[in-house]
Short mmCIF file of C-alpha atoms in Angstrom, two decimals:
data_model
loop_
_atom_site.label_atom_id
_atom_site.label_comp_id
_atom_site.label_asym_id
_atom_site.label_seq_id
_atom_site.Cartn_x
_atom_site.Cartn_y
_atom_site.Cartn_z
CA UNK A 1196 24.20 -15.80 12.64
CA UNK A 1197 22.35 -12.99 10.96
CA UNK A 1198 20.01 -12.55 13.80
CA UNK A 1199 19.56 -13.81 17.34
CA UNK A 1200 16.58 -15.98 18.22
CA UNK A 1201 14.81 -16.06 21.52
CA UNK A 1202 14.92 -19.19 23.54
CA UNK A 1203 11.59 -20.19 22.32
CA UNK A 1204 12.94 -20.62 18.70
CA UNK A 1205 16.55 -21.46 19.61
CA UNK A 1206 16.09 -24.95 18.10
CA UNK A 1207 15.52 -23.41 14.58
CA UNK A 1208 18.85 -21.48 14.59
CA UNK A 1209 22.05 -23.03 13.17
CA UNK A 1210 24.45 -24.06 15.95
CA UNK A 1211 27.87 -22.72 16.37
CA UNK A 1212 29.77 -25.00 14.03
CA UNK A 1213 27.71 -23.82 11.03
CA UNK A 1214 28.99 -21.34 8.32
CA UNK A 1215 26.89 -18.51 9.94
CA UNK A 1216 29.41 -18.35 12.80
CA UNK A 1217 32.61 -17.90 10.67
CA UNK A 1218 34.54 -14.66 11.24
CA UNK A 1219 33.79 -13.74 7.57
CA UNK A 1220 30.06 -13.91 8.17
CA UNK A 1221 30.17 -12.13 11.43
CA UNK A 1222 32.08 -9.31 9.80
CA UNK A 1223 29.50 -9.16 6.97
CA UNK A 1224 26.79 -8.92 9.64
CA UNK A 1225 28.54 -5.97 11.20
CA UNK A 1226 28.71 -4.28 7.79
CA UNK A 1227 24.96 -4.85 7.27
CA UNK A 1228 24.10 -3.08 10.46
CA UNK A 1229 25.84 0.13 9.52
CA UNK A 1230 23.76 3.00 8.33
CA UNK A 1231 24.01 2.36 4.59
CA UNK A 1232 21.74 3.73 1.89
CA UNK A 1233 19.34 1.27 0.36
CA UNK A 1234 21.25 1.20 -2.87
CA UNK A 1235 24.63 1.08 -1.15
CA UNK A 1236 23.46 -1.83 1.06
CA UNK A 1237 22.36 -3.85 -1.96
CA UNK A 1238 25.53 -3.17 -3.94
CA UNK A 1239 27.78 -3.94 -0.89
CA UNK A 1240 25.90 -7.08 -0.03
CA UNK A 1241 26.43 -8.46 -3.57
CA UNK A 1242 30.15 -7.68 -3.52
CA UNK A 1243 30.57 -9.13 -0.04
CA UNK A 1244 28.74 -12.38 -0.73
CA UNK A 1245 30.69 -12.79 -3.99
CA UNK A 1246 34.04 -12.36 -2.13
CA UNK A 1247 33.05 -15.01 0.28
CA UNK A 1248 32.05 -17.56 -2.34
CA UNK A 1249 28.41 -17.38 -1.32
CA UNK A 1250 25.39 -17.16 -3.58
CA UNK A 1251 24.67 -13.96 -5.38
CA UNK A 1252 21.62 -12.57 -3.57
CA UNK A 1253 20.83 -10.13 -6.38
CA UNK A 1254 20.51 -12.91 -8.97
CA UNK A 1255 19.39 -15.82 -6.69
CA UNK A 1256 16.31 -17.65 -7.86
CA UNK A 1257 13.18 -16.85 -5.77
CA UNK A 1258 11.99 -20.41 -5.81
CA UNK A 1259 12.38 -22.35 -2.58
CA UNK A 1260 15.61 -24.51 -2.34
CA UNK A 1261 15.09 -28.02 -3.88
CA UNK A 1262 13.81 -30.56 -1.32
CA UNK A 1263 14.51 -33.77 -3.26
CA UNK A 1264 16.76 -35.11 -0.53
CA UNK A 1265 14.37 -34.58 2.27
CA UNK A 1266 12.92 -37.58 4.16
CA UNK A 1267 9.41 -38.59 3.04
CA UNK A 1268 6.78 -38.21 5.90
CA UNK A 1269 3.56 -40.16 6.23
CA UNK A 1270 0.82 -38.63 8.35
CA UNK A 1271 -1.67 -41.20 9.82
CA UNK A 1272 -4.55 -41.42 12.20
CA UNK A 1273 -5.90 -37.87 11.44
CA UNK A 1274 -9.00 -36.00 10.54
CA UNK A 1275 -8.65 -33.94 7.36
CA UNK A 1276 -9.67 -30.38 6.59
CA UNK A 1277 -8.49 -30.08 2.98
CA UNK A 1278 -9.14 -26.24 2.68
CA UNK A 1279 -12.21 -26.78 0.42
CA UNK A 1280 -14.95 -28.81 2.20
CA UNK A 1281 -16.52 -27.71 5.31
CA UNK A 1282 -16.60 -31.12 6.84
CA UNK A 1283 -13.69 -33.16 8.12
CA UNK A 1284 -12.72 -36.45 6.64
CA UNK A 1285 -11.62 -39.41 8.80
CA UNK A 1286 -9.68 -42.44 7.90
CA UNK A 1287 -7.21 -40.57 5.55
CA UNK A 1288 -3.47 -40.73 5.22
CA UNK A 1289 -1.29 -37.96 3.75
CA UNK A 1290 2.13 -38.60 2.26
CA UNK A 1291 4.61 -35.76 1.77
CA UNK A 1292 7.80 -36.26 -0.29
CA UNK A 1293 10.10 -33.38 -0.88
CA UNK A 1294 8.21 -30.09 -0.98
CA UNK A 1295 5.01 -31.79 -2.24
CA UNK A 1296 1.98 -33.76 -0.98
CA UNK A 1297 2.40 -36.90 -3.06
CA UNK A 1298 -0.78 -38.81 -1.96
CA UNK A 1299 -4.01 -38.23 -0.04
CA UNK A 1300 -5.75 -41.62 0.36
CA UNK A 1301 -8.43 -43.31 2.33
CA UNK A 1302 -7.15 -45.86 4.78
CA UNK A 1303 -3.50 -46.43 5.47
CA UNK A 1304 -0.70 -45.84 2.90
CA UNK A 1305 2.28 -48.14 3.14
CA UNK A 1306 5.23 -45.81 3.93
CA UNK A 1307 8.02 -45.65 1.33
CA UNK A 1308 11.52 -47.03 2.44
CA UNK A 1309 13.07 -44.73 4.82
CA UNK A 1310 9.97 -42.60 5.36
CA UNK A 1311 9.13 -41.08 8.75
CA UNK A 1312 5.67 -41.98 10.07
CA UNK A 1313 3.79 -39.57 12.21
CA UNK A 1314 0.67 -40.72 14.24
CA UNK A 1315 -1.42 -37.66 14.56
CA UNK A 1316 -3.56 -39.22 17.35
CA UNK A 1317 -6.87 -38.22 15.75
CA UNK A 1318 -5.97 -34.59 15.44
CA UNK A 1319 -6.82 -32.35 12.48
CA UNK A 1320 -4.52 -31.90 9.61
CA UNK A 1321 -5.16 -28.73 7.60
CA UNK A 1322 -3.35 -26.44 5.14
CA UNK A 1323 -1.08 -23.63 6.33
CA UNK A 1324 -2.82 -20.41 6.85
CA UNK A 1325 -2.55 -17.39 4.43
CA UNK A 1326 -2.71 -13.66 5.34
CA UNK A 1327 -3.92 -11.70 2.34
CA UNK A 1328 -2.93 -8.31 3.67
CA UNK A 1329 0.41 -8.30 5.71
CA UNK A 1330 3.26 -5.90 6.10
CA UNK A 1331 6.31 -7.95 6.49
CA UNK A 1332 8.65 -4.99 7.25
CA UNK A 1333 6.26 -2.88 9.29
CA UNK A 1334 4.69 -5.21 11.72
CA UNK A 1335 7.51 -5.20 14.29
CA UNK A 1336 8.67 -1.66 14.92
CA UNK A 1337 6.95 1.61 15.88
CA UNK A 1338 6.58 4.11 13.14
CA UNK A 1339 9.13 6.39 14.84
CA UNK A 1340 11.69 3.51 14.64
CA UNK A 1341 10.80 2.85 10.98
CA UNK A 1342 11.59 6.41 10.11
CA UNK A 1343 14.82 6.71 12.13
CA UNK A 1344 16.37 3.35 12.76
CA UNK A 1345 19.39 1.84 11.00
CA UNK A 1346 18.42 0.05 7.94
CA UNK A 1347 19.98 -3.20 9.04
CA UNK A 1348 18.18 -3.05 12.33
CA UNK A 1349 14.82 -2.77 10.45
CA UNK A 1350 15.66 -5.88 8.35
CA UNK A 1351 16.76 -7.79 11.39
CA UNK A 1352 13.62 -7.01 13.24
CA UNK A 1353 11.48 -8.09 10.27
CA UNK A 1354 13.38 -11.37 9.97
CA UNK A 1355 12.59 -12.14 13.53
CA UNK A 1356 8.89 -11.24 13.06
CA UNK A 1357 8.90 -13.41 9.86
CA UNK A 1358 9.84 -16.40 11.94
CA UNK A 1359 7.20 -15.70 14.57
CA UNK A 1360 4.60 -15.32 11.68
CA UNK A 1361 5.42 -18.92 10.52
CA UNK A 1362 5.18 -20.10 14.14
CA UNK A 1363 1.63 -18.63 14.15
CA UNK A 1364 0.80 -21.09 11.33
CA UNK A 1365 0.83 -18.62 8.49
CA UNK A 1366 2.95 -20.28 5.84
CA UNK A 1367 2.09 -17.57 3.12
CA UNK A 1368 1.53 -13.82 3.23
CA UNK A 1369 0.61 -11.37 0.54
CA UNK A 1370 2.76 -8.35 1.51
CA UNK A 1371 0.93 -5.06 0.75
CA UNK A 1372 3.68 -2.46 1.31
CA UNK A 1373 7.27 -2.39 2.29
CA UNK A 1374 10.80 -3.27 1.22
CA UNK A 1375 10.41 -7.07 1.67
CA UNK A 1376 12.22 -8.29 -1.42
CA UNK A 1377 15.51 -8.99 0.30
CA UNK A 1378 13.71 -10.85 3.18
CA UNK A 1379 11.73 -12.88 0.70
CA UNK A 1380 14.94 -14.06 -1.03
CA UNK A 1381 16.53 -14.95 2.34
CA UNK A 1382 13.44 -17.04 3.27
CA UNK A 1383 13.25 -18.80 -0.13
CA UNK A 1384 16.98 -19.72 0.07
CA UNK A 1385 16.57 -21.16 3.42
CA UNK A 1386 18.73 -18.65 5.21
CA UNK A 1387 16.05 -17.73 7.69
CA UNK A 1388 12.64 -19.14 8.61
CA UNK A 1389 9.45 -17.34 7.57
CA UNK A 1390 6.37 -17.48 5.42
CA UNK A 1391 6.21 -17.49 1.64
CA UNK A 1392 6.06 -13.80 0.64
CA UNK A 1393 4.09 -12.31 -2.32
CA UNK A 1394 5.66 -8.76 -2.22
CA UNK A 1395 4.50 -5.48 -3.80
CA UNK A 1396 7.37 -3.34 -2.72
CA UNK A 1397 6.82 0.30 -2.10
CA UNK A 1398 3.26 1.66 -1.60
CA UNK A 1399 2.78 4.05 -4.54
CA UNK A 1400 1.16 7.23 -3.22
CA UNK A 1401 0.37 10.71 -4.55
CA UNK A 1402 1.78 13.75 -2.72
CA UNK A 1403 -0.35 14.14 0.45
CA UNK A 1404 -1.58 10.54 0.16
CA UNK A 1405 -1.75 7.67 2.43
CA UNK A 1406 1.92 6.72 1.58
CA UNK A 1407 3.28 10.21 2.01
CA UNK A 1408 4.85 10.00 5.46
CA UNK A 1409 6.58 13.29 5.39
CA UNK A 1410 6.05 16.11 7.85
CA UNK A 1411 4.75 19.49 6.67
CA UNK A 1412 8.19 21.04 7.20
CA UNK A 1413 9.60 18.70 4.48
CA UNK A 1414 7.64 20.47 1.78
CA UNK A 1415 7.94 21.87 -0.79
CA UNK A 1416 9.85 18.90 -2.22
CA UNK A 1417 13.23 19.50 -3.85
CA UNK A 1418 13.72 17.92 -7.19
CA UNK A 1419 15.10 14.37 -6.87
CA UNK A 1420 15.00 14.33 -3.09
CA UNK A 1421 13.72 11.16 -1.47
CA UNK A 1422 11.91 11.17 1.79
CA UNK A 1423 12.95 8.64 4.44
CA UNK A 1424 10.10 6.21 3.69
CA UNK A 1425 11.13 6.29 -0.06
CA UNK A 1426 14.90 5.83 0.67
CA UNK A 1427 14.18 2.62 2.56
CA UNK A 1428 11.61 1.37 -0.09
CA UNK A 1429 8.48 1.66 2.00
CA UNK A 1430 6.66 4.06 -0.24
CA UNK A 1431 7.05 5.99 -3.55
CA UNK A 1432 5.51 9.47 -3.90
CA UNK A 1433 4.50 10.30 -7.41
CA UNK A 1434 2.14 12.69 -9.27
CA UNK A 1435 0.98 12.49 -12.83
CA UNK A 1436 0.54 9.71 -15.24
CA UNK A 1437 4.06 9.36 -16.38
CA UNK A 1438 5.53 9.27 -12.81
CA UNK A 1439 2.89 6.57 -11.77
CA UNK A 1440 4.00 4.50 -14.80
CA UNK A 1441 7.63 4.82 -13.85
CA UNK A 1442 6.96 3.87 -10.15
CA UNK A 1443 4.84 0.91 -11.11
CA UNK A 1444 7.42 -0.35 -13.61
CA UNK A 1445 10.14 0.08 -11.02
CA UNK A 1446 8.39 -2.15 -8.42
CA UNK A 1447 7.74 -4.79 -11.12
CA UNK A 1448 11.47 -4.68 -12.05
CA UNK A 1449 12.38 -5.18 -8.39
CA UNK A 1450 10.24 -8.31 -8.27
CA UNK A 1451 6.66 -7.24 -7.18
CA UNK A 1452 4.00 -9.94 -7.67
CA UNK A 1453 1.36 -7.20 -7.47
CA UNK A 1454 1.12 -3.42 -7.28
CA UNK A 1455 -0.17 -1.42 -4.29
CA UNK A 1456 -1.58 1.99 -4.66
CA UNK A 1457 -2.92 4.29 -1.98
CA UNK A 1458 -6.08 5.60 -3.61
CA UNK A 1459 -7.86 7.16 -0.58
CA UNK A 1460 -7.26 8.51 2.99
CA UNK A 1461 -5.84 6.34 5.60
CA UNK A 1462 -6.16 5.72 9.42
CA UNK A 1463 -2.40 5.23 10.23
CA UNK A 1464 -1.37 8.41 8.15
CA UNK A 1465 -1.95 11.62 9.98
CA UNK A 1466 -2.15 14.30 7.38
CA UNK A 1467 -4.63 12.82 4.79
CA UNK A 1468 -8.32 12.87 5.86
CA UNK A 1469 -10.11 9.56 5.48
CA UNK A 1470 -12.64 10.92 2.89
CA UNK A 1471 -10.06 12.18 0.45
CA UNK A 1472 -9.88 10.70 -3.01
CA UNK A 1473 -6.41 9.97 -4.16
CA UNK A 1474 -5.05 9.53 -7.69
CA UNK A 1475 -6.85 10.86 -10.79
CA UNK A 1476 -8.57 8.33 -12.99
CA UNK A 1477 -5.85 8.56 -15.65
CA UNK A 1478 -3.14 7.96 -12.96
CA UNK A 1479 -4.87 4.69 -11.71
CA UNK A 1480 -5.46 3.61 -15.21
CA UNK A 1481 -1.72 4.05 -16.00
CA UNK A 1482 -0.77 1.83 -13.10
CA UNK A 1483 -3.46 -0.82 -14.00
CA UNK A 1484 -2.18 -0.90 -17.62
CA UNK A 1485 1.50 -1.25 -16.62
CA UNK A 1486 0.58 -4.11 -14.20
CA UNK A 1487 -1.54 -5.87 -16.89
CA UNK A 1488 1.44 -5.65 -19.28
CA UNK A 1489 3.26 -7.80 -16.74
CA UNK A 1490 0.47 -10.20 -16.39
CA UNK A 1491 -0.45 -8.96 -12.82
CA UNK A 1492 -2.81 -6.51 -11.10
CA UNK A 1493 -3.30 -3.46 -8.86
CA UNK A 1494 -4.54 -3.55 -5.35
CA UNK A 1495 -5.83 -0.31 -3.92
CA UNK A 1496 -5.92 0.98 -0.33
CA UNK A 1497 -9.24 2.70 -0.13
CA UNK A 1498 -12.21 3.17 2.30
CA UNK A 1499 -14.83 5.49 0.90
CA UNK A 1500 -17.53 4.51 -1.72
CA UNK A 1501 -16.64 7.24 -4.35
CA UNK A 1502 -12.93 6.14 -4.35
CA UNK A 1503 -13.89 2.45 -4.54
CA UNK A 1504 -15.96 3.20 -7.66
CA UNK A 1505 -13.17 5.24 -9.22
CA UNK A 1506 -10.79 2.36 -8.60
CA UNK A 1507 -13.00 -0.27 -10.03
CA UNK A 1508 -13.87 1.69 -13.11
CA UNK A 1509 -9.99 2.16 -13.61
CA UNK A 1510 -9.39 -1.57 -13.54
CA UNK A 1511 -8.14 -2.10 -10.04
CA UNK A 1512 -8.68 -5.90 -9.17
CA UNK A 1513 -8.34 -5.87 -5.39
CA UNK A 1514 -9.98 -3.48 -2.90
CA UNK A 1515 -7.97 -3.29 0.34
CA UNK A 1516 -10.14 -2.41 3.39
CA UNK A 1517 -13.08 -0.48 2.01
CA UNK A 1518 -14.99 -0.59 5.38
CA UNK A 1519 -17.06 2.43 4.56
CA UNK A 1520 -18.31 0.99 1.18
CA UNK A 1521 -21.98 1.36 0.38
CA UNK A 1522 -24.34 -1.03 -1.61
CA UNK A 1523 -23.63 0.66 -4.92
CA UNK A 1524 -19.89 0.25 -4.58
CA UNK A 1525 -20.14 -3.37 -3.52
CA UNK A 1526 -22.43 -4.10 -6.42
CA UNK A 1527 -19.90 -2.68 -8.78
CA UNK A 1528 -17.17 -4.78 -7.27
CA UNK A 1529 -19.25 -7.91 -7.72
CA UNK A 1530 -20.20 -7.06 -11.34
CA UNK A 1531 -16.48 -6.64 -12.21
CA UNK A 1532 -15.11 -9.71 -10.34
CA UNK A 1533 -13.08 -7.54 -7.97
CA UNK A 1534 -11.73 -9.13 -4.87
CA UNK A 1535 -12.36 -7.45 -1.55
CA UNK A 1536 -9.54 -7.93 0.93
CA UNK A 1537 -11.30 -7.13 4.14
CA UNK A 1538 -9.95 -7.02 7.79
CA UNK A 1539 -12.01 -7.55 10.98
CA UNK A 1540 -11.38 -4.06 12.26
CA UNK A 1541 -13.23 -4.00 15.51
CA UNK A 1542 -12.65 -1.93 18.72
CA UNK A 1543 -12.79 -5.08 20.83
CA UNK A 1544 -9.59 -6.64 19.25
CA UNK A 1545 -7.71 -3.48 18.70
CA UNK A 1546 -5.00 -3.29 21.32
CA UNK A 1547 -3.87 0.31 20.85
CA UNK A 1548 -7.08 2.27 21.60
CA UNK A 1549 -5.49 3.83 24.70
CA UNK A 1550 -2.38 5.10 22.76
CA UNK A 1551 -4.20 6.60 19.89
CA UNK A 1552 -4.16 10.40 19.27
CA UNK A 1553 -7.72 11.92 19.09
CA UNK A 1554 -7.54 12.41 15.29
CA UNK A 1555 -6.61 8.83 14.57
CA UNK A 1556 -9.29 7.57 17.10
CA UNK A 1557 -11.93 9.41 15.19
CA UNK A 1558 -10.84 7.87 11.92
CA UNK A 1559 -10.86 4.39 13.57
CA UNK A 1560 -14.47 4.92 14.92
CA UNK A 1561 -15.66 5.41 11.35
CA UNK A 1562 -13.95 2.31 10.32
CA UNK A 1563 -15.00 0.25 13.21
CA UNK A 1564 -18.64 1.37 12.55
CA UNK A 1565 -18.57 0.18 8.99
CA UNK A 1566 -16.93 -3.24 9.44
CA UNK A 1567 -20.17 -5.16 10.14
CA UNK A 1568 -21.94 -3.61 7.22
CA UNK A 1569 -19.08 -4.38 4.93
CA UNK A 1570 -19.02 -8.03 5.69
CA UNK A 1571 -22.80 -8.19 5.33
CA UNK A 1572 -22.63 -6.58 1.98
CA UNK A 1573 -19.79 -8.83 0.78
CA UNK A 1574 -21.87 -11.86 1.69
CA UNK A 1575 -25.14 -10.52 0.29
CA UNK A 1576 -23.52 -9.66 -3.08
CA UNK A 1577 -21.24 -12.72 -3.23
CA UNK A 1578 -17.97 -10.74 -3.55
CA UNK A 1579 -14.74 -12.79 -3.37
CA UNK A 1580 -13.57 -11.86 0.05
CA UNK A 1581 -10.10 -12.39 1.61
CA UNK A 1582 -8.93 -12.60 5.18
CA UNK A 1583 -6.13 -10.24 6.14
CA UNK A 1584 -4.78 -8.33 9.10
CA UNK A 1585 -2.89 -5.27 8.04
CA UNK A 1586 -0.91 -5.03 11.26
CA UNK A 1587 1.35 -1.97 11.40
CA UNK A 1588 4.03 -0.58 13.73
CA UNK A 1589 3.31 -2.81 16.81
CA UNK A 1590 4.65 -6.24 17.45
CA UNK A 1591 2.19 -6.92 20.32
CA UNK A 1592 -0.69 -6.59 17.75
CA UNK A 1593 1.20 -8.76 15.17
CA UNK A 1594 1.19 -11.66 17.77
CA UNK A 1595 -2.65 -11.50 17.49
CA UNK A 1596 -2.79 -12.71 13.97
CA UNK A 1597 -4.66 -15.90 14.92
CA UNK A 1598 -6.90 -13.92 17.35
CA UNK A 1599 -8.16 -11.77 14.29
CA UNK A 1600 -8.79 -15.00 12.29
CA UNK A 1601 -10.83 -16.42 15.13
CA UNK A 1602 -12.88 -13.06 15.22
CA UNK A 1603 -14.18 -13.94 11.69
CA UNK A 1604 -16.77 -16.28 13.38
CA UNK A 1605 -18.71 -13.05 13.95
CA UNK A 1606 -19.76 -13.26 10.20
CA UNK A 1607 -18.90 -16.81 9.08
CA UNK A 1608 -19.00 -20.31 10.37
CA UNK A 1609 -15.47 -21.65 11.54
CA UNK A 1610 -15.21 -23.76 8.39
CA UNK A 1611 -16.03 -20.85 6.12
CA UNK A 1612 -13.51 -18.63 7.76
CA UNK A 1613 -10.83 -21.36 7.47
CA UNK A 1614 -11.60 -21.87 3.78
CA UNK A 1615 -11.24 -18.10 3.33
CA UNK A 1616 -7.81 -18.17 5.02
CA UNK A 1617 -6.61 -21.20 3.12
CA UNK A 1618 -7.88 -22.05 -0.45
CA UNK A 1619 -9.74 -18.63 -0.65
CA UNK A 1620 -6.60 -16.57 -0.03
CA UNK A 1621 -4.58 -18.89 -2.21
CA UNK A 1622 -6.87 -17.77 -5.15
CA UNK A 1623 -6.12 -14.24 -4.29
CA UNK A 1624 -2.23 -14.64 -4.24
CA UNK A 1625 -2.59 -16.54 -7.58
CA UNK A 1626 -4.01 -13.47 -9.24
CA UNK A 1627 -0.38 -12.50 -9.84
CA UNK A 1628 -0.41 -14.89 -12.77
CA UNK A 1629 2.89 -15.26 -14.40
CA UNK A 1630 4.53 -13.06 -11.71
CA UNK A 1631 3.76 -15.85 -9.11
CA UNK A 1632 7.23 -17.05 -8.02
CA UNK A 1633 5.92 -20.27 -6.46
CA UNK A 1634 5.00 -23.15 -8.66
CA UNK A 1635 2.24 -25.29 -7.16
CA UNK A 1636 -1.08 -25.16 -5.40
CA UNK A 1637 -1.40 -23.48 -2.04
CA UNK A 1638 -4.11 -23.58 0.59
CA UNK A 1639 -5.27 -27.13 0.10
CA UNK A 1640 -4.34 -30.70 1.00
CA UNK A 1641 -4.31 -32.20 -2.45
CA UNK A 1642 -2.07 -34.48 -4.33
CA UNK A 1643 0.61 -32.38 -6.02
CA UNK A 1644 0.04 -29.26 -3.67
CA UNK A 1645 2.86 -27.55 -2.00
CA UNK A 1646 3.31 -29.22 1.49
CA UNK A 1647 2.28 -26.47 3.86
CA UNK A 1648 0.30 -28.03 6.74
CA UNK A 1649 -0.70 -27.78 10.38
CA UNK A 1650 -1.63 -30.49 12.86
CA UNK A 1651 -4.13 -28.89 15.25
CA UNK A 1652 -5.12 -30.34 18.59
CA UNK A 1653 -8.91 -30.26 18.17
CA UNK A 1654 -11.39 -29.44 15.42
CA UNK A 1655 -10.94 -25.76 14.19
CA UNK A 1656 -13.94 -26.25 11.80
CA UNK A 1657 -16.03 -26.49 14.90
CA UNK A 1658 -14.00 -24.27 17.33
CA UNK A 1659 -12.27 -21.49 15.49
CA UNK A 1660 -10.74 -20.17 18.75
CA UNK A 1661 -8.05 -22.87 18.43
CA UNK A 1662 -6.20 -20.78 15.93
CA UNK A 1663 -5.99 -17.97 18.41
CA UNK A 1664 -3.55 -19.90 20.51
CA UNK A 1665 -0.98 -21.46 18.11
CA UNK A 1666 1.61 -22.12 20.69
CA UNK A 1667 -0.68 -24.53 22.42
CA UNK A 1668 -2.84 -25.88 19.69
CA UNK A 1669 -0.54 -26.04 16.50
CA UNK A 1670 1.43 -29.32 17.17
CA UNK A 1671 3.19 -29.47 13.92
CA UNK A 1672 3.88 -26.63 11.52
CA UNK A 1673 5.19 -27.61 8.04
CA UNK A 1674 6.13 -25.42 5.15
CA UNK A 1675 7.47 -26.67 1.76
CA UNK A 1676 7.75 -30.12 3.28
CA UNK A 1677 9.99 -29.08 6.06
CA UNK A 1678 8.88 -29.31 9.68
CA UNK A 1679 9.46 -26.11 11.70
CA UNK A 1680 7.74 -27.12 14.73
CA UNK A 1681 6.82 -30.62 16.15
CA UNK A 1682 5.58 -31.09 19.68
CA UNK A 1683 3.94 -34.43 19.18
#
């Protein structure tokens, strides 16, 4: 096996007689865990898989494996939250065949021959959740480990976290920074369990920007030398229009569904003050143009009003964070149809306050203080707003994904928050247009939609806290028509 699962998820791991346990695969696993360069790892993996007669990962299709041979499943006796309406519907049956929802009808549907029938006992059936700002590769390890650990270990830790993400009910994530391309392929091919990933690849940053994780002693930079974060594909440090163009095109070439730029100071980065503006207008415009040529868009990490305004004027389509925005910046977002990917950053649910160095804590205080006003401005000016978490470098925090969604009841009704985290976020990931690797509707229970669904013990449109305890309250978790958890 390419990773070891804990007892809690042991039922999801292939048993000893599967191909994963052959000596050839175990030898391959040992090779993966050696300290290889990123390019060496990819080249070696391609040769190794070819020699074993396994699929070529470098050229594998990113779409999920065909599900035509899967057993049809009929869900009965349920209350339906379809991801769009605020009220539940009773007396509905939902039929899944393969990876699609093939029927949603009032009353009972006659099950097809050989179909499995699941009585939901009056529980709520709803779409799988979507996190619009996730870091697949950076959620499980402390930053020191990310900067020093063996590359194989980083990928193994991320694959284990991907499985836990799915078990929290998040069937899709928009990845906003990190080398998640290989993990995405492994999930899509059914090699491991995890959410559907919309990757952006490396965070593109200027020198001294939010994605520049170097220490001061590593400057000045030698020509052609890559920092550790660049070597593993977590970030790309560039300056000037031409360099930004090249970095953007490289991520698109690697399979990015959208581009992530660091356009302002950050909290997790220690050497760039929060109020700094990053990237000149012509640099931002170069990335926007290159992304648009591929039919997709740029998402920008930014907090301050002036930086938000610069990004919107340059054509950026998604503002990430922005908790210190003012009314002028928000009005400009609304007028230009820009999406606001906000996170409920609040001291009450931040688990790391005691561990924070003083300088980082001061940054966080500014962000916490602006969170309430940001949501109020988003609601007032009717800006399309997404739910995301942005967890970094702490697996204990990552486990709180549902807790952070439940915290949205501070600004929205439970039904409004759930719509945001399902069909609303589905609209955000669909902004990638022709770069979207997944054909089919997400975030809704509709005929023809991809079969991502949850059975919840209770009514989350009335009690949003149910999503905070997925182990207890999510009785069934289905992604792409496959059941990954069933405790009914």
